[in-house]
Short mmCIF file of C-alpha atoms in Angstrom, two decimals:
data_model
loop_
_atom_site.label_atom_id
_atom_site.label_comp_id
_atom_site.label_asym_id
_atom_site.label_seq_id
_atom_site.Cartn_x
_atom_site.Cartn_y
_atom_site.Cartn_z
CA MET A 1 32.71 -34.37 -22.51
CA GLY A 2 35.83 -35.64 -24.15
CA LEU A 3 37.06 -37.30 -27.30
CA ARG A 4 34.81 -38.63 -30.07
CA GLY A 5 37.29 -41.44 -30.69
CA GLU A 6 38.19 -40.06 -34.12
CA ALA A 7 41.97 -39.92 -33.69
CA ALA A 8 43.99 -43.10 -33.92
CA ILE A 9 47.43 -44.47 -33.27
CA VAL A 10 48.53 -45.65 -36.69
CA GLY A 11 52.25 -46.34 -36.33
CA ILE A 12 54.70 -47.37 -33.65
CA ALA A 13 58.45 -47.55 -33.24
CA GLU A 14 60.36 -49.24 -30.49
CA LEU A 15 64.05 -49.84 -29.99
CA LYS A 16 65.00 -53.12 -28.40
CA PRO A 17 65.96 -52.50 -24.76
CA GLU A 18 69.67 -52.98 -24.12
CA ARG A 19 71.73 -52.94 -20.95
CA ARG A 20 74.73 -51.63 -22.84
CA PRO A 21 73.74 -49.96 -26.07
CA GLN A 22 75.33 -51.36 -29.22
CA GLY A 23 76.30 -49.20 -32.15
CA PRO A 24 77.28 -45.54 -32.30
CA PHE A 25 75.94 -43.06 -29.76
CA LYS A 26 73.38 -40.62 -31.12
CA LEU A 27 72.33 -37.30 -29.68
CA PRO A 28 68.81 -37.35 -28.22
CA ILE A 29 67.64 -35.14 -31.08
CA GLU A 30 69.12 -37.61 -33.57
CA GLN A 31 67.33 -40.43 -31.75
CA TRP A 32 64.12 -38.36 -31.97
CA ALA A 33 64.49 -38.04 -35.72
CA ASP A 34 65.24 -41.74 -36.09
CA LEU A 35 62.24 -42.79 -33.98
CA ALA A 36 59.98 -40.43 -35.94
CA LYS A 37 61.14 -41.93 -39.24
CA ARG A 38 60.59 -45.50 -38.01
CA ALA A 39 57.10 -44.77 -36.64
CA LEU A 40 56.06 -42.94 -39.83
CA ASP A 41 57.38 -45.80 -42.00
CA ASP A 42 55.43 -48.22 -39.83
CA ALA A 43 52.25 -46.22 -40.49
CA GLY A 44 53.03 -45.67 -44.15
CA ILE A 45 52.84 -41.90 -43.72
CA SER A 46 55.21 -39.40 -45.37
CA PRO A 47 57.20 -37.06 -43.12
CA ARG A 48 55.74 -34.23 -45.24
CA GLU A 49 52.31 -35.01 -43.76
CA VAL A 50 53.40 -34.43 -40.16
CA ASN A 51 51.94 -31.24 -38.69
CA GLY A 52 52.18 -31.91 -34.97
CA ILE A 53 54.91 -33.01 -32.57
CA CYS A 54 54.83 -34.00 -28.95
CA SER A 55 58.01 -34.30 -26.88
CA SER A 56 59.14 -34.69 -23.32
CA SER A 57 61.13 -31.89 -21.73
CA SER A 58 64.23 -34.07 -21.50
CA ILE A 59 65.88 -33.36 -24.83
CA ARG A 60 69.42 -32.61 -23.85
CA GLU A 61 70.00 -30.22 -26.73
CA ALA A 62 67.51 -27.66 -25.42
CA SER A 63 66.05 -26.71 -22.06
CA MET A 64 63.58 -24.29 -23.66
CA PHE A 65 62.06 -24.08 -27.13
CA VAL A 66 62.15 -27.88 -27.29
CA PRO A 67 59.43 -28.33 -29.95
CA ALA A 68 60.89 -25.57 -32.13
CA THR A 69 64.30 -27.20 -31.92
CA ILE A 70 62.83 -30.55 -32.96
CA SER A 71 60.65 -29.06 -35.68
CA GLU A 72 63.65 -27.33 -37.24
CA TYR A 73 65.86 -30.41 -36.99
CA LEU A 74 63.24 -32.64 -38.60
CA GLY A 75 62.33 -30.09 -41.23
CA THR A 76 58.74 -30.43 -40.07
CA LYS A 77 56.24 -27.56 -40.14
CA VAL A 78 53.77 -27.95 -37.29
CA ASN A 79 50.58 -26.36 -36.00
CA PHE A 80 50.70 -28.31 -32.75
CA ALA A 81 53.82 -28.44 -30.58
CA GLU A 82 53.64 -29.79 -27.07
CA VAL A 83 56.02 -30.63 -24.25
CA VAL A 84 54.66 -33.08 -21.71
CA ASP A 85 56.24 -33.27 -18.26
CA LEU A 86 54.58 -36.21 -16.50
CA GLY A 87 57.47 -38.58 -15.83
CA GLY A 88 56.34 -42.13 -16.49
CA ALA A 89 52.90 -40.85 -17.49
CA THR A 90 54.40 -38.71 -20.26
CA ALA A 91 53.66 -41.24 -23.02
CA ALA A 92 49.97 -41.63 -22.16
CA GLY A 93 49.77 -37.86 -21.61
CA MET A 94 51.20 -37.26 -25.10
CA VAL A 95 48.75 -39.61 -26.78
CA TRP A 96 45.62 -37.91 -25.47
CA ARG A 97 46.95 -34.42 -26.13
CA ALA A 98 47.75 -35.42 -29.71
CA ALA A 99 44.30 -37.00 -30.10
CA ALA A 100 42.61 -33.90 -28.70
CA ALA A 101 44.56 -31.60 -31.03
CA ILE A 102 43.64 -33.78 -34.02
CA GLU A 103 39.95 -33.83 -33.09
CA LEU A 104 40.01 -30.05 -32.72
CA GLY A 105 41.30 -29.87 -36.27
CA VAL A 106 44.53 -28.19 -35.27
CA CYS A 107 46.58 -30.87 -36.98
CA ASP A 108 46.19 -34.22 -38.69
CA VAL A 109 49.38 -36.25 -38.13
CA VAL A 110 51.26 -36.04 -34.83
CA VAL A 111 54.53 -37.74 -33.89
CA CYS A 112 55.13 -38.46 -30.20
CA ALA A 113 58.67 -39.68 -29.56
CA LEU A 114 60.66 -40.53 -26.45
CA PRO A 115 64.34 -41.18 -27.09
CA SER A 116 66.02 -42.95 -24.17
CA MET A 117 69.47 -44.00 -25.31
CA PRO A 118 72.56 -42.46 -23.80
CA GLY A 119 74.08 -39.86 -26.12
CA PRO A 120 77.68 -38.87 -26.71
CA GLN A 121 79.24 -36.65 -24.05
CA PRO A 122 80.27 -33.13 -25.08
CA PRO A 123 84.03 -32.98 -25.72
CA GLN A 124 84.59 -30.42 -22.95
CA ALA A 125 82.85 -32.54 -20.25
CA ASP A 126 84.31 -31.47 -16.92
CA GLY A 127 84.74 -35.00 -15.61
CA ARG A 128 82.72 -34.49 -12.45
CA PRO A 129 81.53 -37.76 -10.92
CA ARG A 130 78.07 -38.76 -12.01
CA GLY A 131 75.36 -39.86 -9.61
CA MET A 132 75.48 -36.64 -7.61
CA GLY A 133 71.90 -35.77 -8.47
CA PHE A 134 68.74 -36.96 -6.82
CA GLY A 135 66.92 -38.49 -9.75
CA ALA A 136 63.41 -37.19 -10.12
CA SER A 137 63.70 -35.25 -6.85
CA SER A 138 64.35 -31.54 -7.18
CA ALA A 139 67.34 -30.31 -5.22
CA ASN A 140 66.84 -26.70 -6.36
CA PHE A 141 66.68 -23.92 -3.77
CA GLY A 142 63.11 -23.39 -2.60
CA SER A 143 62.00 -26.86 -3.67
CA PRO A 144 59.94 -28.42 -0.86
CA GLN A 145 61.65 -31.73 -1.62
CA ALA A 146 65.11 -30.22 -1.29
CA GLU A 147 64.20 -28.78 2.08
CA PHE A 148 61.95 -31.38 3.70
CA ASP A 149 62.58 -34.73 2.03
CA ILE A 150 66.04 -35.02 0.52
CA PRO A 151 67.90 -34.27 3.80
CA TYR A 152 66.20 -37.33 5.32
CA GLY A 153 67.20 -39.62 2.46
CA ASN A 154 63.71 -39.71 0.95
CA VAL A 155 65.03 -39.47 -2.59
CA ALA A 156 64.57 -41.36 -5.82
CA GLN A 157 61.70 -43.80 -6.06
CA ASN A 158 62.51 -47.04 -4.23
CA CYS A 159 61.94 -45.83 -0.67
CA SER A 160 58.76 -43.92 -1.50
CA TYR A 161 57.14 -46.85 -3.29
CA ALA A 162 58.26 -49.05 -0.40
CA MET A 163 56.54 -46.70 2.07
CA ILE A 164 53.34 -46.92 0.03
CA ALA A 165 53.59 -50.72 0.12
CA GLN A 166 54.25 -50.70 3.86
CA ARG A 167 51.20 -48.54 4.53
CA TYR A 168 49.14 -50.78 2.26
CA ALA A 169 50.31 -53.75 4.32
CA ALA A 170 49.19 -52.07 7.54
CA VAL A 171 45.76 -51.13 6.18
CA TYR A 172 44.84 -54.06 3.93
CA GLY A 173 47.39 -56.77 4.68
CA TYR A 174 50.17 -57.88 2.37
CA ASP A 175 50.69 -61.03 0.36
CA PRO A 176 54.32 -61.25 -0.82
CA TRP A 177 53.49 -64.31 -2.94
CA ALA A 178 50.86 -62.40 -4.91
CA MET A 179 53.32 -59.56 -5.48
CA ALA A 180 55.90 -62.07 -6.73
CA LYS A 181 53.30 -63.57 -9.08
CA ILE A 182 53.08 -60.22 -10.90
CA CYS A 183 56.80 -60.58 -11.71
CA VAL A 184 56.46 -64.24 -12.65
CA ASP A 185 53.52 -63.71 -15.03
CA GLN A 186 55.17 -60.73 -16.68
CA ARG A 187 58.39 -62.69 -17.05
CA THR A 188 56.40 -65.41 -18.81
CA ASN A 189 55.27 -62.71 -21.24
CA ALA A 190 58.85 -61.52 -21.69
CA CYS A 191 59.96 -65.07 -22.43
CA ALA A 192 57.65 -65.03 -25.45
CA ASN A 193 58.97 -61.64 -26.62
CA PRO A 194 62.44 -61.73 -28.22
CA ALA A 195 62.73 -57.94 -27.78
CA ALA A 196 62.48 -58.13 -23.97
CA ILE A 197 65.61 -57.63 -21.91
CA PHE A 198 64.82 -60.78 -19.88
CA TYR A 199 63.83 -62.91 -22.90
CA GLY A 200 64.60 -66.56 -22.27
CA GLN A 201 65.04 -66.12 -18.50
CA PRO A 202 61.97 -67.47 -16.68
CA ILE A 203 61.66 -66.89 -12.93
CA THR A 204 59.65 -68.35 -10.05
CA ALA A 205 57.99 -66.64 -7.10
CA ASP A 206 60.75 -68.09 -4.93
CA ASP A 207 63.34 -66.36 -7.10
CA VAL A 208 61.56 -63.05 -6.56
CA LEU A 209 61.20 -63.49 -2.82
CA ALA A 210 64.81 -64.68 -2.49
CA SER A 211 66.19 -61.66 -4.35
CA PRO A 212 67.79 -59.04 -2.09
CA MET A 213 65.52 -56.74 -0.08
CA ILE A 214 66.12 -53.22 -1.38
CA ALA A 215 63.65 -51.20 0.70
CA ASP A 216 61.22 -53.23 2.80
CA PRO A 217 58.99 -54.82 1.51
CA LEU A 218 60.35 -54.45 -2.04
CA HIS A 219 62.75 -57.07 -3.38
CA MET A 220 65.18 -56.42 -6.21
CA LEU A 221 63.13 -58.37 -8.74
CA GLU A 222 60.05 -56.26 -7.92
CA ILE A 223 61.87 -53.16 -9.18
CA VAL A 224 62.44 -52.19 -12.82
CA MET A 225 65.86 -52.39 -14.37
CA PRO A 226 66.79 -49.25 -16.30
CA VAL A 227 67.86 -49.95 -19.87
CA SER A 228 68.64 -48.07 -23.04
CA GLY A 229 65.92 -47.86 -25.68
CA GLY A 230 63.37 -45.51 -27.16
CA ALA A 231 59.82 -45.53 -28.47
CA ALA A 232 57.43 -43.44 -30.55
CA VAL A 233 53.89 -43.42 -31.89
CA VAL A 234 52.19 -41.60 -34.75
CA LEU A 235 48.58 -40.47 -34.45
CA ALA A 236 46.34 -39.46 -37.32
CA GLY A 237 42.82 -38.16 -37.86
CA LYS A 238 39.88 -40.24 -39.06
CA GLU A 239 40.41 -39.98 -42.82
CA ARG A 240 44.20 -40.34 -42.79
CA ALA A 241 44.06 -43.19 -40.27
CA ARG A 242 41.84 -45.27 -42.54
CA ARG A 243 44.43 -45.05 -45.32
CA ALA A 244 47.35 -46.04 -43.03
CA LYS A 245 49.04 -49.45 -43.26
CA HIS A 246 47.62 -51.02 -40.11
CA ARG A 247 44.33 -51.29 -38.24
CA PRO A 248 43.69 -47.86 -36.69
CA VAL A 249 43.73 -47.88 -32.89
CA TRP A 250 41.26 -45.20 -31.83
CA VAL A 251 41.84 -43.16 -28.68
CA ARG A 252 38.38 -43.56 -27.18
CA GLY A 253 38.92 -42.17 -23.72
CA PHE A 254 41.53 -40.67 -21.45
CA GLY A 255 41.96 -39.34 -17.97
CA GLU A 256 44.69 -37.53 -16.14
CA HIS A 257 45.09 -36.71 -12.49
CA LEU A 258 47.77 -35.13 -10.31
CA GLU A 259 47.67 -34.27 -6.64
CA ILE A 260 51.13 -34.37 -5.14
CA LYS A 261 54.80 -34.62 -5.91
CA THR A 262 55.89 -36.49 -2.78
CA PRO A 263 53.61 -39.17 -1.26
CA THR A 264 54.33 -37.89 2.25
CA TYR A 265 51.82 -35.13 1.49
CA ALA A 266 49.13 -37.28 -0.16
CA GLU A 267 45.67 -37.17 1.35
CA ASP A 268 45.75 -40.97 1.53
CA ILE A 269 48.99 -42.59 0.37
CA VAL A 270 47.29 -45.83 -0.73
CA LYS A 271 44.47 -44.13 -2.65
CA THR A 272 46.23 -43.08 -5.81
CA PRO A 273 45.45 -40.66 -8.67
CA VAL A 274 44.90 -43.73 -10.86
CA GLY A 275 41.32 -43.70 -9.58
CA PRO A 276 40.08 -40.38 -11.01
CA ALA A 277 42.16 -40.82 -14.18
CA ALA A 278 40.74 -44.27 -14.94
CA GLU A 279 37.21 -43.21 -14.03
CA MET A 280 37.35 -40.38 -16.54
CA ALA A 281 38.78 -42.63 -19.25
CA PHE A 282 36.08 -45.27 -18.84
CA ALA A 283 33.28 -42.72 -18.63
CA MET A 284 34.51 -40.94 -21.76
CA ALA A 285 34.68 -44.17 -23.73
CA GLY A 286 31.39 -45.42 -22.36
CA ALA A 287 33.09 -48.71 -21.57
CA ARG A 288 32.91 -51.12 -18.66
CA ARG A 289 35.87 -52.78 -16.95
CA SER A 290 34.58 -56.14 -18.13
CA ASP A 291 34.79 -54.98 -21.79
CA ILE A 292 38.59 -54.78 -21.59
CA ASP A 293 40.57 -57.46 -23.46
CA LEU A 294 44.02 -56.57 -22.18
CA VAL A 295 45.70 -54.05 -19.91
CA SER A 296 49.05 -52.28 -20.09
CA LEU A 297 49.63 -51.12 -16.53
CA TYR A 298 52.58 -48.95 -15.65
CA ASP A 299 54.82 -51.22 -13.62
CA CYS A 300 57.86 -49.53 -12.17
CA TYR A 301 57.28 -51.71 -9.08
CA THR A 302 54.94 -54.58 -8.22
CA ILE A 303 53.05 -52.30 -5.83
CA THR A 304 52.31 -49.96 -8.76
CA VAL A 305 50.51 -52.79 -10.56
CA LEU A 306 48.55 -53.79 -7.44
CA LEU A 307 47.38 -50.23 -6.74
CA THR A 308 46.52 -49.65 -10.40
CA LEU A 309 44.39 -52.81 -10.57
CA GLU A 310 42.46 -51.65 -7.51
CA ASP A 311 42.18 -47.93 -8.14
CA ALA A 312 41.36 -48.34 -11.84
CA GLY A 313 38.43 -50.46 -10.71
CA PHE A 314 39.38 -53.94 -11.94
CA CYS A 315 38.84 -55.20 -8.38
CA ALA A 316 37.75 -53.78 -5.05
CA LYS A 317 40.15 -51.82 -2.82
CA GLY A 318 42.18 -54.23 -0.74
CA GLU A 319 41.44 -57.18 -3.02
CA GLY A 320 44.33 -56.75 -5.44
CA ALA A 321 46.33 -59.70 -4.13
CA LYS A 322 43.30 -61.96 -4.34
CA PHE A 323 42.66 -60.77 -7.91
CA ILE A 324 46.25 -61.45 -8.92
CA LYS A 325 46.11 -64.96 -7.51
CA GLU A 326 42.77 -65.73 -9.13
CA HIS A 327 43.79 -64.57 -12.61
CA ASP A 328 46.42 -65.55 -15.12
CA LEU A 329 48.10 -62.29 -16.12
CA THR A 330 50.04 -63.79 -19.03
CA TYR A 331 49.20 -63.37 -22.72
CA LYS A 332 47.66 -66.85 -22.55
CA GLY A 333 45.57 -65.98 -19.51
CA ASP A 334 42.13 -64.64 -18.66
CA PHE A 335 43.46 -61.16 -17.73
CA PRO A 336 46.38 -60.36 -20.06
CA CYS A 337 48.54 -57.73 -18.39
CA ASN A 338 51.74 -56.21 -19.79
CA THR A 339 51.95 -58.77 -22.55
CA HIS A 340 55.40 -57.54 -23.68
CA GLY A 341 56.82 -58.33 -20.26
CA GLY A 342 56.11 -54.96 -18.71
CA GLN A 343 58.90 -52.68 -17.63
CA LEU A 344 59.75 -55.26 -14.97
CA SER A 345 60.79 -57.78 -17.62
CA PHE A 346 60.80 -55.89 -20.95
CA GLY A 347 62.96 -53.16 -19.41
CA GLN A 348 62.47 -49.55 -18.41
CA ALA A 349 64.02 -47.32 -21.06
CA GLY A 350 63.51 -44.01 -19.29
CA LEU A 351 60.31 -42.26 -20.34
CA ALA A 352 60.11 -44.67 -23.29
CA GLY A 353 59.38 -47.35 -20.70
CA GLY A 354 55.95 -45.80 -20.28
CA MET A 355 55.59 -45.56 -24.05
CA SER A 356 56.18 -49.31 -24.28
CA HIS A 357 52.80 -49.79 -22.57
CA VAL A 358 51.21 -47.79 -25.40
CA THR A 359 53.14 -49.47 -28.22
CA GLU A 360 52.42 -52.95 -26.87
CA ALA A 361 48.68 -52.28 -26.52
CA THR A 362 48.69 -50.91 -30.07
CA ARG A 363 50.60 -53.93 -31.38
CA GLN A 364 48.05 -56.23 -29.71
CA LEU A 365 45.05 -54.32 -31.09
CA GLN A 366 46.65 -54.39 -34.55
CA GLN A 367 46.96 -58.18 -34.26
CA ARG A 368 50.70 -58.19 -34.82
CA ALA A 369 52.09 -59.19 -31.44
CA GLY A 370 53.53 -62.49 -32.69
CA GLU A 371 53.82 -65.25 -30.13
CA ASN A 372 52.39 -62.95 -27.45
CA GLN A 373 49.22 -62.19 -29.38
CA VAL A 374 46.08 -62.21 -27.25
CA PRO A 375 43.35 -64.02 -29.24
CA LYS A 376 40.67 -61.34 -28.82
CA ALA A 377 42.23 -57.90 -28.63
CA ASP A 378 39.85 -55.05 -29.42
CA LEU A 379 39.81 -52.86 -26.32
CA ALA A 380 42.80 -52.05 -24.13
CA PHE A 381 43.33 -50.04 -20.96
CA VAL A 382 46.70 -48.31 -20.67
CA SER A 383 48.02 -46.49 -17.62
CA GLY A 384 51.02 -44.24 -17.10
CA THR A 385 52.44 -43.34 -13.71
CA GLY A 386 54.81 -40.47 -13.11
CA GLY A 387 56.83 -39.72 -10.01
CA VAL A 388 55.73 -41.77 -7.03
CA MET A 389 52.07 -42.43 -7.83
CA SER A 390 51.91 -38.67 -8.19
CA GLU A 391 51.03 -38.18 -11.84
CA GLN A 392 48.59 -40.45 -13.58
CA ALA A 393 47.31 -40.75 -17.12
CA ALA A 394 44.98 -43.42 -18.48
CA LEU A 395 43.94 -44.33 -22.03
CA LEU A 396 41.25 -46.49 -23.52
CA LEU A 397 42.35 -47.71 -26.93
CA GLN A 398 40.06 -49.51 -29.35
CA GLY A 399 40.88 -51.35 -32.55
CA ASP A 400 38.87 -50.33 -35.61
CA MET B 1 87.88 -40.50 -2.29
CA THR B 2 86.32 -37.63 -0.41
CA MET B 3 83.05 -38.12 1.42
CA MET B 4 80.21 -36.60 -0.54
CA GLU B 5 78.55 -33.73 1.25
CA LYS B 6 75.14 -34.50 2.69
CA PRO B 7 72.26 -32.51 1.30
CA LEU B 8 71.04 -30.13 4.00
CA PRO B 9 67.97 -27.94 4.07
CA VAL B 10 68.49 -24.36 2.94
CA PRO B 11 65.79 -22.27 4.64
CA THR B 12 63.80 -19.81 2.58
CA PRO B 13 62.41 -16.56 4.01
CA THR B 14 59.09 -18.37 4.49
CA SER B 15 60.42 -21.54 6.10
CA ARG B 16 63.15 -20.02 8.28
CA PRO B 17 61.06 -19.96 11.51
CA PHE B 18 60.58 -23.73 11.27
CA TRP B 19 64.32 -24.41 11.18
CA GLU B 20 65.08 -21.78 13.83
CA GLY B 21 62.46 -23.46 16.00
CA LEU B 22 64.17 -26.84 15.67
CA ARG B 23 67.46 -25.23 16.68
CA GLN B 24 65.71 -24.20 19.93
CA ARG B 25 64.17 -27.68 20.43
CA LYS B 26 60.71 -26.48 19.38
CA VAL B 27 58.42 -27.79 16.64
CA LEU B 28 56.64 -24.91 14.94
CA LEU B 29 53.80 -25.34 12.48
CA GLN B 30 51.98 -22.76 10.45
CA ARG B 31 48.28 -22.34 11.20
CA CYS B 32 45.91 -20.78 8.71
CA LEU B 33 43.92 -18.00 10.38
CA ASP B 34 41.25 -18.13 7.67
CA CYS B 35 40.35 -21.83 7.68
CA GLU B 36 42.04 -22.98 10.89
CA VAL B 37 44.08 -25.87 9.52
CA TYR B 38 47.68 -26.61 10.42
CA VAL B 39 50.10 -26.55 7.52
CA HIS B 40 53.36 -28.37 6.85
CA TYR B 41 55.72 -27.92 4.99
CA PRO B 42 55.77 -24.14 5.43
CA ARG B 43 54.17 -22.17 2.63
CA SER B 44 53.28 -18.65 1.60
CA ASN B 45 49.64 -19.68 1.07
CA CYS B 46 47.43 -22.21 2.82
CA PRO B 47 47.00 -25.41 0.75
CA ASN B 48 43.39 -25.65 1.95
CA CYS B 49 42.06 -22.17 1.12
CA LEU B 50 45.04 -20.41 -0.50
CA GLY B 51 44.72 -17.67 2.08
CA ALA B 52 47.92 -15.88 2.99
CA ASN B 53 47.14 -15.44 6.70
CA LEU B 54 49.45 -18.01 8.20
CA GLU B 55 50.72 -17.78 11.76
CA TRP B 56 53.44 -19.81 13.50
CA ARG B 57 52.38 -21.92 16.50
CA GLU B 58 54.47 -24.15 18.71
CA VAL B 59 53.17 -27.73 18.89
CA SER B 60 54.31 -30.81 20.80
CA GLY B 61 55.73 -32.53 17.74
CA LEU B 62 54.07 -35.76 18.88
CA GLY B 63 52.52 -37.97 16.27
CA THR B 64 51.97 -41.47 14.95
CA LEU B 65 53.97 -43.46 12.44
CA TYR B 66 52.03 -43.27 9.16
CA THR B 67 54.44 -45.47 7.19
CA TYR B 68 58.11 -46.36 6.88
CA THR B 69 60.66 -48.40 5.02
CA ILE B 70 64.12 -49.64 5.75
CA ALA B 71 66.33 -48.63 2.86
CA ARG B 72 68.90 -51.42 2.67
CA ARG B 73 70.76 -49.74 -0.18
CA PRO B 74 71.69 -46.06 -0.01
CA THR B 75 68.92 -43.95 -1.56
CA ALA B 76 71.73 -41.68 -2.76
CA PRO B 77 75.52 -42.05 -2.36
CA GLN B 78 75.47 -39.34 0.32
CA PHE B 79 73.52 -41.62 2.67
CA GLN B 80 75.87 -44.59 2.48
CA ASP B 81 76.99 -44.14 6.12
CA GLU B 82 73.37 -44.08 7.39
CA THR B 83 72.30 -47.28 5.60
CA PRO B 84 70.18 -49.21 6.48
CA GLN B 85 68.11 -46.09 6.86
CA LYS B 86 64.71 -46.12 8.62
CA ILE B 87 62.91 -43.60 6.43
CA ALA B 88 59.48 -42.69 7.76
CA VAL B 89 56.40 -40.54 7.39
CA VAL B 90 54.99 -39.21 10.66
CA GLU B 91 51.48 -37.86 11.02
CA LEU B 92 51.53 -35.06 13.57
CA ASP B 93 48.66 -34.85 16.06
CA GLU B 94 47.64 -31.58 14.40
CA GLY B 95 47.17 -33.36 11.07
CA PRO B 96 50.06 -32.58 8.73
CA ARG B 97 52.60 -35.22 7.78
CA LEU B 98 56.35 -34.95 7.47
CA THR B 99 59.25 -37.02 6.21
CA THR B 100 61.79 -38.10 8.79
CA THR B 101 64.00 -40.97 9.85
CA LEU B 102 63.44 -43.15 12.90
CA VAL B 103 66.17 -43.41 15.53
CA ASN B 104 66.61 -45.34 18.78
CA VAL B 105 64.40 -48.23 17.66
CA ASP B 106 65.00 -51.83 16.58
CA GLU B 107 63.72 -52.82 13.16
CA ALA B 108 61.43 -55.46 14.64
CA ALA B 109 59.79 -52.92 16.97
CA ILE B 110 58.64 -50.58 14.21
CA LYS B 111 54.88 -50.66 13.70
CA VAL B 112 52.69 -48.45 11.54
CA GLY B 113 50.46 -46.52 13.95
CA MET B 114 52.97 -46.45 16.83
CA ARG B 115 53.31 -43.24 18.84
CA VAL B 116 56.46 -41.28 18.15
CA ARG B 117 58.15 -38.21 19.57
CA PRO B 118 60.65 -35.76 18.14
CA VAL B 119 64.42 -36.03 18.44
CA PHE B 120 66.35 -32.88 17.61
CA GLU B 121 69.63 -33.62 15.88
CA ASP B 122 72.11 -30.80 15.47
CA VAL B 123 74.16 -31.39 12.34
CA GLN B 124 77.79 -30.98 13.33
CA GLY B 125 79.57 -27.95 11.94
CA THR B 126 76.37 -26.38 10.65
CA GLU B 127 73.48 -24.26 11.87
CA VAL B 128 71.02 -26.99 10.89
CA THR B 129 68.94 -29.11 13.25
CA LEU B 130 67.10 -32.05 11.70
CA LEU B 131 63.86 -33.42 13.09
CA ARG B 132 64.09 -37.16 13.63
CA TYR B 133 61.68 -39.40 15.53
CA GLU B 134 61.81 -42.18 18.14
CA PRO B 135 59.14 -44.31 19.83
CA ALA B 136 57.20 -42.25 22.38
#
């Protein structure tokens, strides 16, 4: 079952995260085109060769017919057009869909792009105050969230992740210092990456634990900072990948798992969909956890990293804190994790934040990560998390 | 600046009995007649067997605290006046879980696993009653 590992990531594009974007505003569709061009140039592939596109549903210019809109705008004729709606897992979800389509022979070169810069406002904007929405929570009539969660303030992500952490604390115990170490190690990685939003700003565990409590037990520095940015990858089939500019990064295995939208209704709130997704990815690739050279774990919060380490099988359930304390998670360490700084320190550029886990793993496997380069980087595990541990996608990427 | 309106539940034809029950100080849950599980939130089809034979039953509303957090920043601007907010998940004795907020309890006294009981809060100027919880 699964992929043969004959589709590869061959090009990447990534905009430097920015708190306040510099330069002229571009429409999301313009950002899409720009990211596609950069990723194709990186691969050394002509736009004429593209015959597949993968997008998120959040292109402001269209609420339906998104791929057709993009295809027309780019002047790209495609046999494979996909919209992926998996929140933070969208990037990983795009990569395996593109790889599967390529292996089926539907297409040969697929661009997956996630623009995440603010765009210009339409001239007739009605001036209503922003911030009236409920983030990823649906306030539509008939939505279970609108009826049973939002009225109680259970909206956005902070409080739900905090409730997962609080339950984890009650079941397995909680080590705030270990959680802070995730931030510290990732910040070390960011301090070696000039593109990271927190480049040149090291932190200590004390800094993390002294930062304001946002929703118990999560401190401010354990929570991602939204930034402006964007990211894209290009995938190609076996033959085309071998003629691309860089070392092909084969998609060897993937897994995806969804159970719930709101953690209140999870079977077990601390047993996440990472488990089945990772299990499928490893089984498909025929790889062991100990074969992995580096991991790119979705890190919207420290608790996300802890649960992913456990549920993906890198340590036993309940032993995540011990694992974090026993290992050096920096690019110099014995368990390199989020070598670009992770979203916690690189920055979370919307859905492109999740794509940064893919682009960084690719950069490492292509041996072009600069100061952050992990000496031996042949096999990487990448995870994507959407919603509140509700949507999970995992990838096993292998350098040629 | 005007106070932003709080988001309130808008009952659907399927869920209306639940909210009408709260108005009368009763907690109603759906029970699946095919596979005999209790269901919450209300649905057209049982999430265990997808059967459509669901019947309303009154239950005590008693449960245990499954998890919680204290939101020290408003989770949305509309909740500014309730902050810090003790957002919680309660596991009802019949099995299903629900989202709520804890009332009449000090922060230090909140413990995962504690027994809790329902508090019916009529929302002023509306027909809505929210289901909050306090230590039992």
